[in-house]
Amino acid sequence: MDELYYDAIDMLKGMIAIPSISREETDVTNYINAQLISFGLNPSRQGNNVWCIAPDFSSDKPTLLLNSHIDTVKPAKGWTYDPFTPIENEQCIYGLGSNDAGASVVSLTAAFRHLANIPRTYNLILLLSCEEEVSGRNGIEAVLPLLPKINVAIVGEPTGMHPAIAEKGLMVLDGMITGVAGHAARNEGINAIYRTMEVIDTLRNLTFEKESDALGPVKITVSQIEAGTQHNVVPDVCKIVVDVRTTDAYNNEETLKLIHKAVPQDWCTLTPRSTRLNPSGISIEHPIVQRLTTLGRTPFGSPTLSDQALMPFPSLKLGPGDSVRSHTADEYIQTEEIRTAIQLYITLLTGLQL
């Protein structure tokens, strides 16, 4: 356990020291690939994604995927420390990506090293992927077709080692509401802004028949608006952007159909930029969730997006750290959180029956 822990700490510090902004992960991927080889593993690579398959793979057994991401956002303003210099201070390691999700990367790697060499009733794959922070198409979405069939996944994200058994999806809608131009001094034209007010009111008060037990209702937010050319012209077009956080009660396509049904289509169009980032989840009766509950962990629903959105199989989020620290100045992870995570991953997965 001590060897796994100290190797994980050293690996995390090495990752922090290499800038790995989304779509710029080549150097950190090279480092991680070398680290896996030094641990006696046999990694494969596609672009800036690296994975290892435990050597006892059998097509007759179900497959569990351990996944986390190696990329980070750009540093926020207000850092006291250099975000690319790992600073260890009072049992904490400061640095960009330490919490989200470097600690999960190194903890899952440590657990995989241990579990790959003991008998299991399931196959085990470790995948460290890129472009998660931008939901990029060269990340996990590009790798999954290259892997064996996955039955279930554990996604390393900062959850305090409590299982997030459901996660909201995302759709961004571009709306265009049309009217008829006219002179503002006369009673003519149809004001597109006034029509947009009706649309916004409809979206703000829209409810659906089904509601997620873990995530609550679908959250719809009009976040941008643009209209008008000058003060004396009744605008004939108003554009809006709508942020839709979907739940496991409906997939994105189903949610979009319900929104379209509620909004007048003859003078309002709502076009999704993408429907690929779907909500995700796993049954509370799943053996992994049941085992975590037995270990004193509390299932919850997560509002934040991860690579789960691109996984067409059951998954949950489970990792060291706290989501509140993500994307903030002076991001940090407590070293004890990493030790606890390694031990809990190993305890959870040793003897697991899928």
Coordinates of C-alpha atoms in Angstrom, one line a residue:
M1 CA 0.0 0.0 0.0
D2 CA 2.8 2.5 0.9
E3 CA 4.6 1.8 -2.4
L4 CA 1.4 2.4 -4.4
Y5 CA 0.7 5.6 -2.4
Y6 CA 4.1 7.1 -2.8
D7 CA 4.3 6.3 -6.5
A8 CA 0.9 7.9 -6.9
I9 CA 2.0 11.1 -5.1
D10 CA 5.2 11.3 -7.3
M11 CA 3.1 10.7 -10.5
L12 CA 0.7 13.4 -9.6
K13 CA 3.5 15.9 -9.0
G14 CA 4.9 15.0 -12.4
M15 CA 1.6 15.5 -14.1
I16 CA 1.1 19.0 -12.5
A17 CA 4.5 20.1 -13.7
I18 CA 3.5 19.5 -17.3
P19 CA 0.8 21.9 -18.8
S20 CA -2.1 19.8 -20.1
I21 CA -4.8 22.2 -21.2
S22 CA -7.5 20.4 -23.2
R23 CA -6.3 19.6 -26.7
E24 CA -2.7 20.2 -25.6
E25 CA -2.1 17.0 -23.7
T26 CA 0.7 15.4 -25.8
D27 CA 3.5 16.0 -23.3
V28 CA 1.6 14.8 -20.3
T29 CA 0.4 11.7 -22.3
N30 CA 4.1 10.9 -23.0
Y31 CA 4.8 11.2 -19.3
I32 CA 1.9 9.0 -18.3
N33 CA 2.7 6.4 -20.9
A34 CA 6.3 6.2 -19.6
Q35 CA 5.1 6.0 -16.0
L36 CA 2.8 3.0 -16.8
I37 CA 5.7 1.2 -18.5
S38 CA 7.9 1.9 -15.4
F39 CA 5.1 0.2 -13.3
G40 CA 5.4 -2.9 -15.4
L41 CA 2.2 -2.3 -17.4
N42 CA 1.8 -2.6 -21.2
P43 CA -0.1 0.5 -22.3
S44 CA -1.7 1.1 -25.7
R45 CA -2.2 4.6 -27.1
Q46 CA -4.4 6.4 -29.5
G47 CA -3.8 10.1 -29.9
N48 CA -3.5 11.5 -26.3
N49 CA -5.5 8.6 -24.8
V50 CA -3.7 5.7 -23.0
W51 CA -5.1 2.5 -21.8
C52 CA -4.1 -0.8 -20.2
I53 CA -6.0 -4.1 -20.3
A54 CA -5.3 -6.5 -17.4
P55 CA -3.5 -9.6 -18.7
D56 CA -6.1 -12.1 -17.7
F57 CA -8.7 -10.8 -20.2
S58 CA -11.3 -13.3 -21.3
S59 CA -14.3 -12.7 -23.6
D60 CA -16.3 -14.9 -21.3
K61 CA -16.2 -12.4 -18.4
P62 CA -17.9 -9.0 -18.0
T63 CA -15.6 -6.0 -18.3
L64 CA -15.2 -3.1 -15.8
L65 CA -13.6 0.1 -17.1
L66 CA -11.7 2.5 -14.8
N67 CA -11.5 5.9 -16.4
S68 CA -10.4 9.4 -15.6
H69 CA -9.1 12.4 -17.7
I70 CA -5.6 13.8 -18.0
D71 CA -6.5 17.3 -19.3
T72 CA -7.2 20.5 -17.4
V73 CA -8.9 23.8 -17.9
K74 CA -6.8 27.0 -18.2
P75 CA -5.6 28.4 -14.9
A76 CA -8.2 30.8 -13.3
K77 CA -7.1 34.2 -12.1
G78 CA -5.9 34.6 -8.6
W79 CA -3.4 31.8 -8.1
T80 CA -1.1 32.3 -5.2
Y81 CA 1.2 29.6 -6.4
D82 CA 2.5 28.8 -9.9
P83 CA -0.3 26.5 -11.2
F84 CA 2.3 24.3 -12.9
T85 CA 4.6 23.8 -9.9
P86 CA 3.5 21.1 -7.5
I87 CA 3.6 22.6 -4.0
E88 CA 3.2 20.3 -1.0
N89 CA 2.1 22.2 2.1
E90 CA 0.3 21.0 5.2
Q91 CA -0.6 17.6 3.8
C92 CA -2.0 19.2 0.6
I93 CA -0.6 19.2 -2.9
Y94 CA -1.4 22.5 -4.8
G95 CA -1.4 22.6 -8.6
L96 CA -3.6 22.9 -11.6
G97 CA -5.4 19.6 -12.1
S98 CA -4.5 18.2 -8.7
N99 CA -8.1 17.8 -7.7
D100 CA -9.7 17.6 -11.1
A101 CA -8.8 15.0 -12.0
G102 CA -5.1 14.2 -11.4
A103 CA -5.8 12.6 -8.0
S104 CA -8.3 10.3 -9.6
V105 CA -5.9 9.4 -12.4
V106 CA -3.1 8.4 -10.0
S107 CA -5.4 6.6 -7.5
L108 CA -7.1 4.6 -10.2
T109 CA -3.7 3.7 -11.7
A110 CA -2.5 2.5 -8.3
A111 CA -5.6 0.4 -7.8
F112 CA -5.3 -1.1 -11.3
R113 CA -1.6 -2.0 -10.6
H114 CA -2.8 -4.0 -7.6
L115 CA -6.0 -5.5 -9.0
A116 CA -4.5 -6.5 -12.4
N117 CA -2.4 -9.2 -10.6
I118 CA -5.0 -10.8 -8.5
P119 CA -7.8 -13.3 -9.5
R120 CA -11.1 -11.6 -10.5
T121 CA -14.4 -12.7 -12.0
Y122 CA -14.3 -9.7 -14.4
N123 CA -12.0 -8.1 -16.9
L124 CA -10.4 -4.8 -15.9
I125 CA -9.3 -1.9 -18.2
L126 CA -7.7 1.4 -17.2
L127 CA -8.3 4.3 -19.6
L128 CA -6.7 7.7 -19.1
S129 CA -8.3 9.9 -21.7
C130 CA -8.0 13.5 -23.0
E131 CA -10.3 16.4 -23.9
E132 CA -12.8 15.8 -21.2
E133 CA -13.0 19.4 -20.1
V134 CA -14.1 20.4 -23.6
S135 CA -16.1 17.2 -24.4
G136 CA -13.8 16.8 -27.4
R137 CA -14.3 14.2 -30.1
N138 CA -10.6 13.0 -29.8
G139 CA -11.1 11.9 -26.2
I140 CA -13.0 8.9 -24.8
E141 CA -15.4 9.0 -27.7
A142 CA -12.6 8.1 -30.1
V143 CA -11.2 5.3 -27.9
L144 CA -14.3 3.3 -26.9
P145 CA -14.7 1.7 -30.3
L146 CA -11.2 0.3 -30.0
L147 CA -11.9 -1.4 -26.6
P148 CA -13.6 -4.7 -25.8
K149 CA -17.3 -4.4 -24.9
I150 CA -17.6 -2.5 -21.6
N151 CA -20.3 -3.6 -19.1
V152 CA -19.9 -0.9 -16.4
A153 CA -17.5 2.0 -15.7
I154 CA -16.1 3.8 -12.7
V155 CA -15.2 7.4 -13.7
G156 CA -12.7 9.1 -11.5
E157 CA -13.9 12.6 -10.7
P158 CA -13.7 14.5 -7.3
T159 CA -16.7 13.2 -5.4
G160 CA -15.2 12.7 -1.9
M161 CA -15.3 9.0 -2.7
H162 CA -19.1 9.0 -2.6
P163 CA -20.7 7.5 -5.7
A164 CA -22.5 9.8 -8.1
I165 CA -25.0 7.4 -9.5
A166 CA -26.6 9.9 -11.9
E167 CA -25.3 12.8 -13.8
K168 CA -27.0 15.5 -15.8
G169 CA -26.5 15.8 -19.5
L170 CA -26.3 19.0 -21.6
M171 CA -27.9 20.5 -24.6
V172 CA -27.3 24.0 -25.9
L173 CA -30.1 25.3 -28.1
D174 CA -29.8 28.2 -30.5
G175 CA -33.1 29.9 -30.7
M176 CA -34.4 32.3 -33.4
I177 CA -37.7 34.1 -32.9
T178 CA -39.1 36.0 -35.9
G179 CA -41.4 39.0 -36.1
V180 CA -42.2 41.7 -38.7
A181 CA -40.1 44.9 -38.8
G182 CA -41.8 48.3 -38.5
H183 CA -41.3 51.8 -37.4
A184 CA -41.2 52.2 -33.6
A185 CA -43.3 55.4 -33.7
R186 CA -46.3 53.8 -35.4
N187 CA -48.4 50.8 -34.4
E188 CA -47.0 48.4 -37.0
G189 CA -44.8 45.4 -37.2
I190 CA -44.6 42.4 -34.8
N191 CA -41.9 42.8 -32.2
A192 CA -39.7 39.7 -32.1
I193 CA -38.5 40.7 -28.6
Y194 CA -42.1 40.6 -27.2
R195 CA -42.5 37.2 -28.8
T196 CA -39.3 36.1 -27.3
M197 CA -40.6 37.1 -23.9
E198 CA -43.4 34.6 -24.4
V199 CA -40.9 31.9 -25.3
I200 CA -38.7 32.7 -22.3
D201 CA -41.7 32.5 -20.0
T202 CA -42.7 29.2 -21.5
L203 CA -39.2 27.7 -21.0
R204 CA -38.9 29.1 -17.5
N205 CA -42.1 27.4 -16.4
L206 CA -41.9 24.2 -18.4
T207 CA -42.2 21.0 -16.4
F208 CA -42.2 17.4 -17.6
E209 CA -44.3 14.5 -16.4
K210 CA -41.3 12.4 -15.3
E211 CA -38.7 13.6 -12.8
S212 CA -35.4 12.0 -11.9
D213 CA -35.2 10.6 -8.3
A214 CA -31.5 11.4 -8.1
L215 CA -31.3 14.7 -10.2
G216 CA -34.7 16.3 -9.8
P217 CA -36.3 18.2 -12.7
V218 CA -34.7 19.2 -16.1
K219 CA -33.1 22.6 -15.7
I220 CA -33.7 25.1 -18.6
T221 CA -31.9 28.4 -18.5
V222 CA -32.0 31.2 -21.2
S223 CA -28.5 32.4 -20.9
Q224 CA -28.0 34.8 -23.8
I225 CA -30.2 37.1 -25.9
E226 CA -29.6 39.4 -28.9
A227 CA -32.0 41.6 -30.9
G228 CA -32.5 44.9 -32.6
T229 CA -30.5 47.2 -34.9
Q230 CA -31.5 50.7 -33.7
H231 CA -33.9 52.4 -31.3
N232 CA -36.6 53.3 -33.8
V233 CA -37.0 49.9 -35.6
V234 CA -39.3 47.2 -34.3
P235 CA -37.0 44.1 -34.4
D236 CA -38.0 41.3 -36.7
V237 CA -35.5 38.8 -35.3
C238 CA -34.4 37.9 -31.7
K239 CA -31.8 35.3 -31.0
I240 CA -31.4 33.4 -27.7
V241 CA -29.2 30.7 -26.3
V242 CA -30.7 28.1 -24.0
D243 CA -28.8 25.9 -21.6
V244 CA -30.6 22.6 -20.9
R245 CA -29.4 20.3 -18.2
T246 CA -31.1 17.0 -18.9
T247 CA -31.7 14.1 -16.4
D248 CA -31.9 10.3 -16.6
A249 CA -35.7 10.6 -16.7
Y250 CA -35.4 11.5 -20.5
N251 CA -32.5 11.3 -22.9
N252 CA -31.6 14.5 -24.9
E253 CA -33.6 13.6 -28.0
E254 CA -36.7 13.0 -25.9
T255 CA -36.2 16.2 -23.9
L256 CA -35.8 18.2 -27.1
K257 CA -39.1 16.8 -28.5
L258 CA -40.9 17.9 -25.3
I259 CA -39.4 21.4 -25.6
H260 CA -40.4 21.7 -29.2
K261 CA -43.9 20.6 -28.4
A262 CA -44.2 23.4 -25.8
V263 CA -42.8 26.2 -27.9
P264 CA -44.7 27.7 -31.0
Q265 CA -42.8 26.4 -34.0
D266 CA -44.2 28.7 -36.7
W267 CA -42.2 31.7 -35.5
C268 CA -39.7 30.1 -33.1
T269 CA -36.9 27.6 -33.9
L270 CA -34.8 26.0 -31.3
T271 CA -31.8 24.2 -32.8
P272 CA -29.5 22.0 -30.7
R273 CA -25.8 22.4 -31.3
S274 CA -25.5 18.8 -30.3
T275 CA -27.5 16.0 -28.6
R276 CA -24.5 13.8 -27.9
L277 CA -23.9 14.7 -24.2
N278 CA -26.6 12.6 -22.7
P279 CA -27.5 12.2 -19.0
S280 CA -26.2 9.0 -17.4
G281 CA -26.6 6.8 -14.4
I282 CA -26.6 3.4 -12.8
S283 CA -29.2 1.5 -10.8
I284 CA -28.9 1.8 -7.1
E285 CA -29.3 -2.0 -7.1
H286 CA -26.1 -2.5 -9.1
P287 CA -23.5 -4.6 -7.3
I288 CA -20.9 -1.8 -7.3
V289 CA -23.4 0.7 -5.7
Q290 CA -24.6 -1.9 -3.2
R291 CA -21.0 -2.6 -2.2
L292 CA -20.2 1.1 -1.8
T293 CA -23.3 1.5 0.4
T294 CA -22.1 -1.3 2.5
L295 CA -18.8 0.4 2.8
G296 CA -20.5 3.5 4.2
R297 CA -20.6 5.6 1.0
T298 CA -23.6 7.7 0.2
P299 CA -25.0 7.7 -3.4
F300 CA -26.0 11.1 -4.9
G301 CA -26.9 12.8 -8.1
S302 CA -24.3 15.1 -9.8
P303 CA -25.1 18.3 -11.7
T304 CA -21.7 18.5 -13.3
L305 CA -20.8 17.0 -16.7
S306 CA -18.1 14.3 -17.3
D307 CA -17.1 11.7 -19.8
Q308 CA -20.0 9.7 -18.5
A309 CA -22.1 11.6 -21.0
L310 CA -20.4 9.7 -23.8
M311 CA -20.6 6.2 -22.3
P312 CA -23.4 4.0 -23.7
F313 CA -23.3 1.7 -20.7
P314 CA -23.9 2.0 -16.9
S315 CA -21.4 4.2 -15.0
L316 CA -20.9 6.1 -11.8
K317 CA -18.5 8.8 -10.7
L318 CA -16.2 8.0 -7.8
G319 CA -13.0 9.8 -6.9
P320 CA -10.9 11.7 -4.3
G321 CA -11.3 15.4 -3.8
D322 CA -14.1 17.9 -3.8
S323 CA -15.9 19.2 -6.9
V324 CA -16.0 22.7 -5.3
R325 CA -12.2 23.0 -5.7
S326 CA -12.3 22.2 -9.4
H327 CA -11.5 25.1 -11.8
T328 CA -10.5 27.4 -9.0
A329 CA -7.3 29.3 -8.1
D330 CA -5.0 27.4 -5.8
E331 CA -6.6 24.1 -6.6
Y332 CA -5.4 21.3 -4.3
I333 CA -5.8 17.7 -3.1
Q334 CA -5.2 16.4 0.4
T335 CA -2.6 13.6 0.3
E336 CA -4.6 11.6 2.7
E337 CA -7.5 11.7 0.2
I338 CA -5.3 9.9 -2.3
R339 CA -4.3 7.2 0.2
T340 CA -8.0 6.7 1.2
A341 CA -9.0 6.5 -2.5
I342 CA -6.5 3.9 -3.4
Q343 CA -7.6 1.7 -0.4
L344 CA -11.3 2.1 -1.1
Y345 CA -10.9 1.3 -4.8
I346 CA -9.0 -1.8 -3.9
T347 CA -11.5 -2.8 -1.2
L348 CA -14.5 -2.1 -3.5
L349 CA -13.2 -4.1 -6.4
T350 CA -11.5 -7.1 -4.6
G351 CA -13.9 -10.0 -4.8
L352 CA -16.6 -7.9 -6.7
Q353 CA -19.1 -10.0 -8.5
L354 CA -20.5 -8.4 -11.7

